[in-house]
PDB file of C-alpha atoms in Angstrom:
ATOM      1  CA  GLN A 424      85.212 206.081 208.061  1.00 84.00           C
ATOM      2  CA  VAL A 425      82.525 204.846 205.715  1.00 92.00           C
ATOM      3  CA  GLN A 426      81.896 201.162 205.115  1.00 95.00           C
ATOM      4  CA  LEU A 427      80.253 200.161 201.845  1.00 96.00           C
ATOM      5  CA  VAL A 428      78.674 196.821 201.005  1.00 97.00           C
ATOM      6  CA  GLU A 429      77.398 196.013 197.518  1.00 97.00           C
ATOM      7  CA  SER A 430      74.719 193.481 196.721  1.00 97.00           C
ATOM      8  CA  GLY A 431      72.506 192.443 193.837  1.00 98.00           C
ATOM      9  CA  GLY A 432      75.007 191.033 191.394  1.00 97.00           C
ATOM     10  CA  GLY A 433      74.470 187.791 189.543  1.00 97.00           C
ATOM     11  CA  LEU A 434      74.225 185.961 186.250  1.00 98.00           C
ATOM     12  CA  VAL A 435      71.751 187.371 183.737  1.00 97.00           C
ATOM     13  CA  GLN A 436      71.072 187.044 180.025  1.00 98.00           C
ATOM     14  CA  PRO A 437      71.667 189.760 177.429  1.00 98.00           C
ATOM     15  CA  GLY A 438      68.825 192.255 177.466  1.00 98.00           C
ATOM     16  CA  ASP A 439      67.957 191.593 181.096  1.00 98.00           C
ATOM     17  CA  SER A 440      67.904 194.117 183.909  1.00 98.00           C
ATOM     18  CA  LEU A 441      69.590 194.084 187.301  1.00 98.00           C
ATOM     19  CA  ARG A 442      69.676 196.451 190.259  1.00 98.00           C
ATOM     20  CA  LEU A 443      72.740 196.790 192.429  1.00 98.00           C
ATOM     21  CA  SER A 444      72.586 198.222 195.921  1.00 98.00           C
ATOM     22  CA  CYS A 445      75.315 199.796 198.018  1.00 97.00           C
ATOM     23  CA  ALA A 446      74.605 200.047 201.732  1.00 97.00           C
ATOM     24  CA  ALA A 447      76.716 202.502 203.701  1.00 95.00           C
ATOM     25  CA  SER A 448      77.481 202.654 207.378  1.00 90.00           C
ATOM     26  CA  GLY A 449      79.703 204.801 209.526  1.00 78.00           C
ATOM     27  CA  ARG A 450      79.866 208.518 208.911  1.00 71.00           C
ATOM     28  CA  THR A 451      76.840 210.340 207.566  1.00 81.00           C
ATOM     29  CA  PHE A 452      76.649 209.018 204.041  1.00 86.00           C
ATOM     30  CA  SER A 453      74.465 211.864 202.845  1.00 90.00           C
ATOM     31  CA  ARG A 454      77.468 214.199 202.856  1.00 93.00           C
ATOM     32  CA  TYR A 455      79.299 212.098 200.257  1.00 95.00           C
ATOM     33  CA  ALA A 456      78.966 211.769 196.522  1.00 97.00           C
ATOM     34  CA  GLY A 457      78.453 208.184 195.402  1.00 97.00           C
ATOM     35  CA  GLY A 458      79.934 206.358 192.461  1.00 98.00           C
ATOM     36  CA  TRP A 459      79.890 203.032 190.686  1.00 98.00           C
ATOM     37  CA  PHE A 460      82.896 201.611 188.886  1.00 98.00           C
ATOM     38  CA  ARG A 461      83.523 198.264 187.244  1.00 98.00           C
ATOM     39  CA  GLN A 462      86.500 196.130 186.376  1.00 98.00           C
ATOM     40  CA  ALA A 463      86.571 193.278 183.904  1.00 96.00           C
ATOM     41  CA  PRO A 464      89.376 190.679 183.893  1.00 92.00           C
ATOM     42  CA  GLY A 465      92.524 192.102 182.350  1.00 94.00           C
ATOM     43  CA  LYS A 466      91.071 195.615 182.106  1.00 96.00           C
ATOM     44  CA  GLU A 467      91.430 198.793 184.118  1.00 96.00           C
ATOM     45  CA  ARG A 468      88.749 199.971 186.496  1.00 97.00           C
ATOM     46  CA  GLU A 469      86.116 201.895 184.552  1.00 97.00           C
ATOM     47  CA  PHE A 470      83.758 204.659 185.639  1.00 98.00           C
ATOM     48  CA  VAL A 471      80.077 203.687 185.401  1.00 98.00           C
ATOM     49  CA  ALA A 472      78.036 206.336 187.214  1.00 98.00           C
ATOM     50  CA  ALA A 473      78.208 209.073 189.828  1.00 98.00           C
ATOM     51  CA  ILE A 474      75.643 210.898 191.920  1.00 98.00           C
ATOM     52  CA  SER A 475      76.030 214.036 193.988  1.00 98.00           C
ATOM     53  CA  SER A 476      75.456 214.014 197.731  1.00 96.00           C
ATOM     54  CA  THR A 477      71.954 215.436 197.308  1.00 95.00           C
ATOM     55  CA  GLY A 478      71.113 213.213 194.342  1.00 96.00           C
ATOM     56  CA  ILE A 479      70.415 216.211 192.119  1.00 97.00           C
ATOM     57  CA  SER A 480      73.320 215.639 189.758  1.00 98.00           C
ATOM     58  CA  THR A 481      74.306 212.436 187.981  1.00 98.00           C
ATOM     59  CA  ARG A 482      76.957 211.552 185.444  1.00 98.00           C
ATOM     60  CA  TYR A 483      77.515 208.602 183.114  1.00 98.00           C
ATOM     61  CA  PRO A 484      79.963 207.568 180.422  1.00 98.00           C
ATOM     62  CA  ASP A 485      78.605 207.075 176.920  1.00 97.00           C
ATOM     63  CA  SER A 486      78.959 203.303 177.251  1.00 96.00           C
ATOM     64  CA  VAL A 487      76.078 203.086 179.757  1.00 97.00           C
ATOM     65  CA  LYS A 488      74.164 206.338 179.225  1.00 97.00           C
ATOM     66  CA  GLY A 489      70.492 205.614 178.642  1.00 97.00           C
ATOM     67  CA  ARG A 490      70.801 202.069 180.016  1.00 98.00           C
ATOM     68  CA  PHE A 491      72.037 202.605 183.588  1.00 98.00           C
ATOM     69  CA  THR A 492      70.533 204.844 186.253  1.00 98.00           C
ATOM     70  CA  ILE A 493      72.159 205.763 189.545  1.00 98.00           C
ATOM     71  CA  SER A 494      70.018 206.898 192.455  1.00 98.00           C
ATOM     72  CA  ARG A 495      70.257 207.192 196.199  1.00 97.00           C
ATOM     73  CA  ASP A 496      68.091 207.108 199.291  1.00 96.00           C
ATOM     74  CA  ASN A 497      69.893 209.050 201.989  1.00 94.00           C
ATOM     75  CA  ALA A 498      67.332 208.022 204.589  1.00 93.00           C
ATOM     76  CA  LYS A 499      68.442 204.424 203.985  1.00 94.00           C
ATOM     77  CA  ASN A 500      72.125 205.269 203.417  1.00 95.00           C
ATOM     78  CA  THR A 501      71.948 203.406 200.135  1.00 96.00           C
ATOM     79  CA  VAL A 502      72.999 204.059 196.557  1.00 97.00           C
ATOM     80  CA  TYR A 503      71.507 202.061 193.700  1.00 98.00           C
ATOM     81  CA  LEU A 504      72.512 201.236 190.162  1.00 98.00           C
ATOM     82  CA  GLN A 505      69.649 200.173 187.932  1.00 98.00           C
ATOM     83  CA  MET A 506      71.000 198.431 184.847  1.00 98.00           C
ATOM     84  CA  THR A 507      68.835 197.664 181.834  1.00 98.00           C
ATOM     85  CA  SER A 508      69.468 196.226 178.374  1.00 98.00           C
ATOM     86  CA  LEU A 509      72.526 194.463 179.717  1.00 98.00           C
ATOM     87  CA  LYS A 510      75.192 193.357 177.270  1.00 97.00           C
ATOM     88  CA  PRO A 511      77.958 190.742 177.562  1.00 97.00           C
ATOM     89  CA  GLU A 512      80.485 193.593 177.648  1.00 96.00           C
ATOM     90  CA  ASP A 513      78.884 194.792 180.896  1.00 97.00           C
ATOM     91  CA  THR A 514      80.314 191.706 182.595  1.00 98.00           C
ATOM     92  CA  ALA A 515      82.609 192.843 185.399  1.00 98.00           C
ATOM     93  CA  VAL A 516      83.003 193.226 189.120  1.00 98.00           C
ATOM     94  CA  TYR A 517      81.037 196.318 190.116  1.00 98.00           C
ATOM     95  CA  TYR A 518      82.315 198.506 192.930  1.00 98.00           C
ATOM     96  CA  CYS A 519      80.542 201.162 194.934  1.00 98.00           C
ATOM     97  CA  ALA A 520      82.543 204.144 196.176  1.00 98.00           C
ATOM     98  CA  ALA A 521      82.101 207.334 198.189  1.00 97.00           C
ATOM     99  CA  SER A 522      83.853 210.655 197.821  1.00 96.00           C
ATOM    100  CA  ASP A 523      83.853 214.203 199.126  1.00 95.00           C
ATOM    101  CA  PHE A 524      83.766 215.222 195.469  1.00 95.00           C
ATOM    102  CA  PHE A 525      81.269 214.592 192.698  1.00 97.00           C
ATOM    103  CA  SER A 526      83.644 213.027 190.199  1.00 97.00           C
ATOM    104  CA  SER A 527      84.061 210.419 187.463  1.00 97.00           C
ATOM    105  CA  SER A 528      87.661 209.780 188.500  1.00 97.00           C
ATOM    106  CA  ALA A 529      88.387 206.734 190.629  1.00 97.00           C
ATOM    107  CA  GLY A 530      91.199 208.638 192.315  1.00 96.00           C
ATOM    108  CA  ALA A 531      88.698 211.034 193.866  1.00 97.00           C
ATOM    109  CA  TYR A 532      86.979 208.267 195.806  1.00 97.00           C
ATOM    110  CA  GLU A 533      88.242 207.529 199.292  1.00 96.00           C
ATOM    111  CA  TYR A 534      85.937 204.693 200.321  1.00 96.00           C
ATOM    112  CA  TRP A 535      85.269 201.500 198.368  1.00 97.00           C
ATOM    113  CA  GLY A 536      83.149 198.395 198.729  1.00 97.00           C
ATOM    114  CA  GLN A 537      84.363 194.873 198.121  1.00 97.00           C
ATOM    115  CA  GLY A 538      82.598 194.511 194.782  1.00 97.00           C
ATOM    116  CA  THR A 539      79.840 192.353 193.366  1.00 98.00           C
ATOM    117  CA  GLN A 540      80.099 190.206 190.247  1.00 98.00           C
ATOM    118  CA  VAL A 541      77.788 190.857 187.304  1.00 98.00           C
ATOM    119  CA  THR A 542      77.892 188.329 184.482  1.00 98.00           C
ATOM    120  CA  VAL A 543      75.888 188.802 181.306  1.00 98.00           C
ATOM    121  CA  SER A 544      75.823 185.660 179.233  1.00 97.00           C
ATOM    122  CA  SER A 545      73.439 183.525 177.235  1.00 94.00           C
TER     123      SER A 545
END
């Protein structure tokens, strides 16, 4: 089992930056790929970023590419999501997830955090 806890969400203005953290406990987190997903009210869960177990490979959808950066510190069992140039359409609950597979598909992720709210509004 892997337990994931997100933190760092909040209310920011358009153009601001925010860094989310995902702290893992339980099994050795370094063996798992990490992912971030988000879900806005009335919308399906959306892929935001993924990082391989070693951190060498990353993947993003076009909607956040160039603005968001995923990283990890396996010594701290933590995955990060640095978000810059935030837009109102980035408003959502952001979820951290862990998987045996480096994937952009939510179905590939076995472990999920409880989510953290990010609101971008002026």
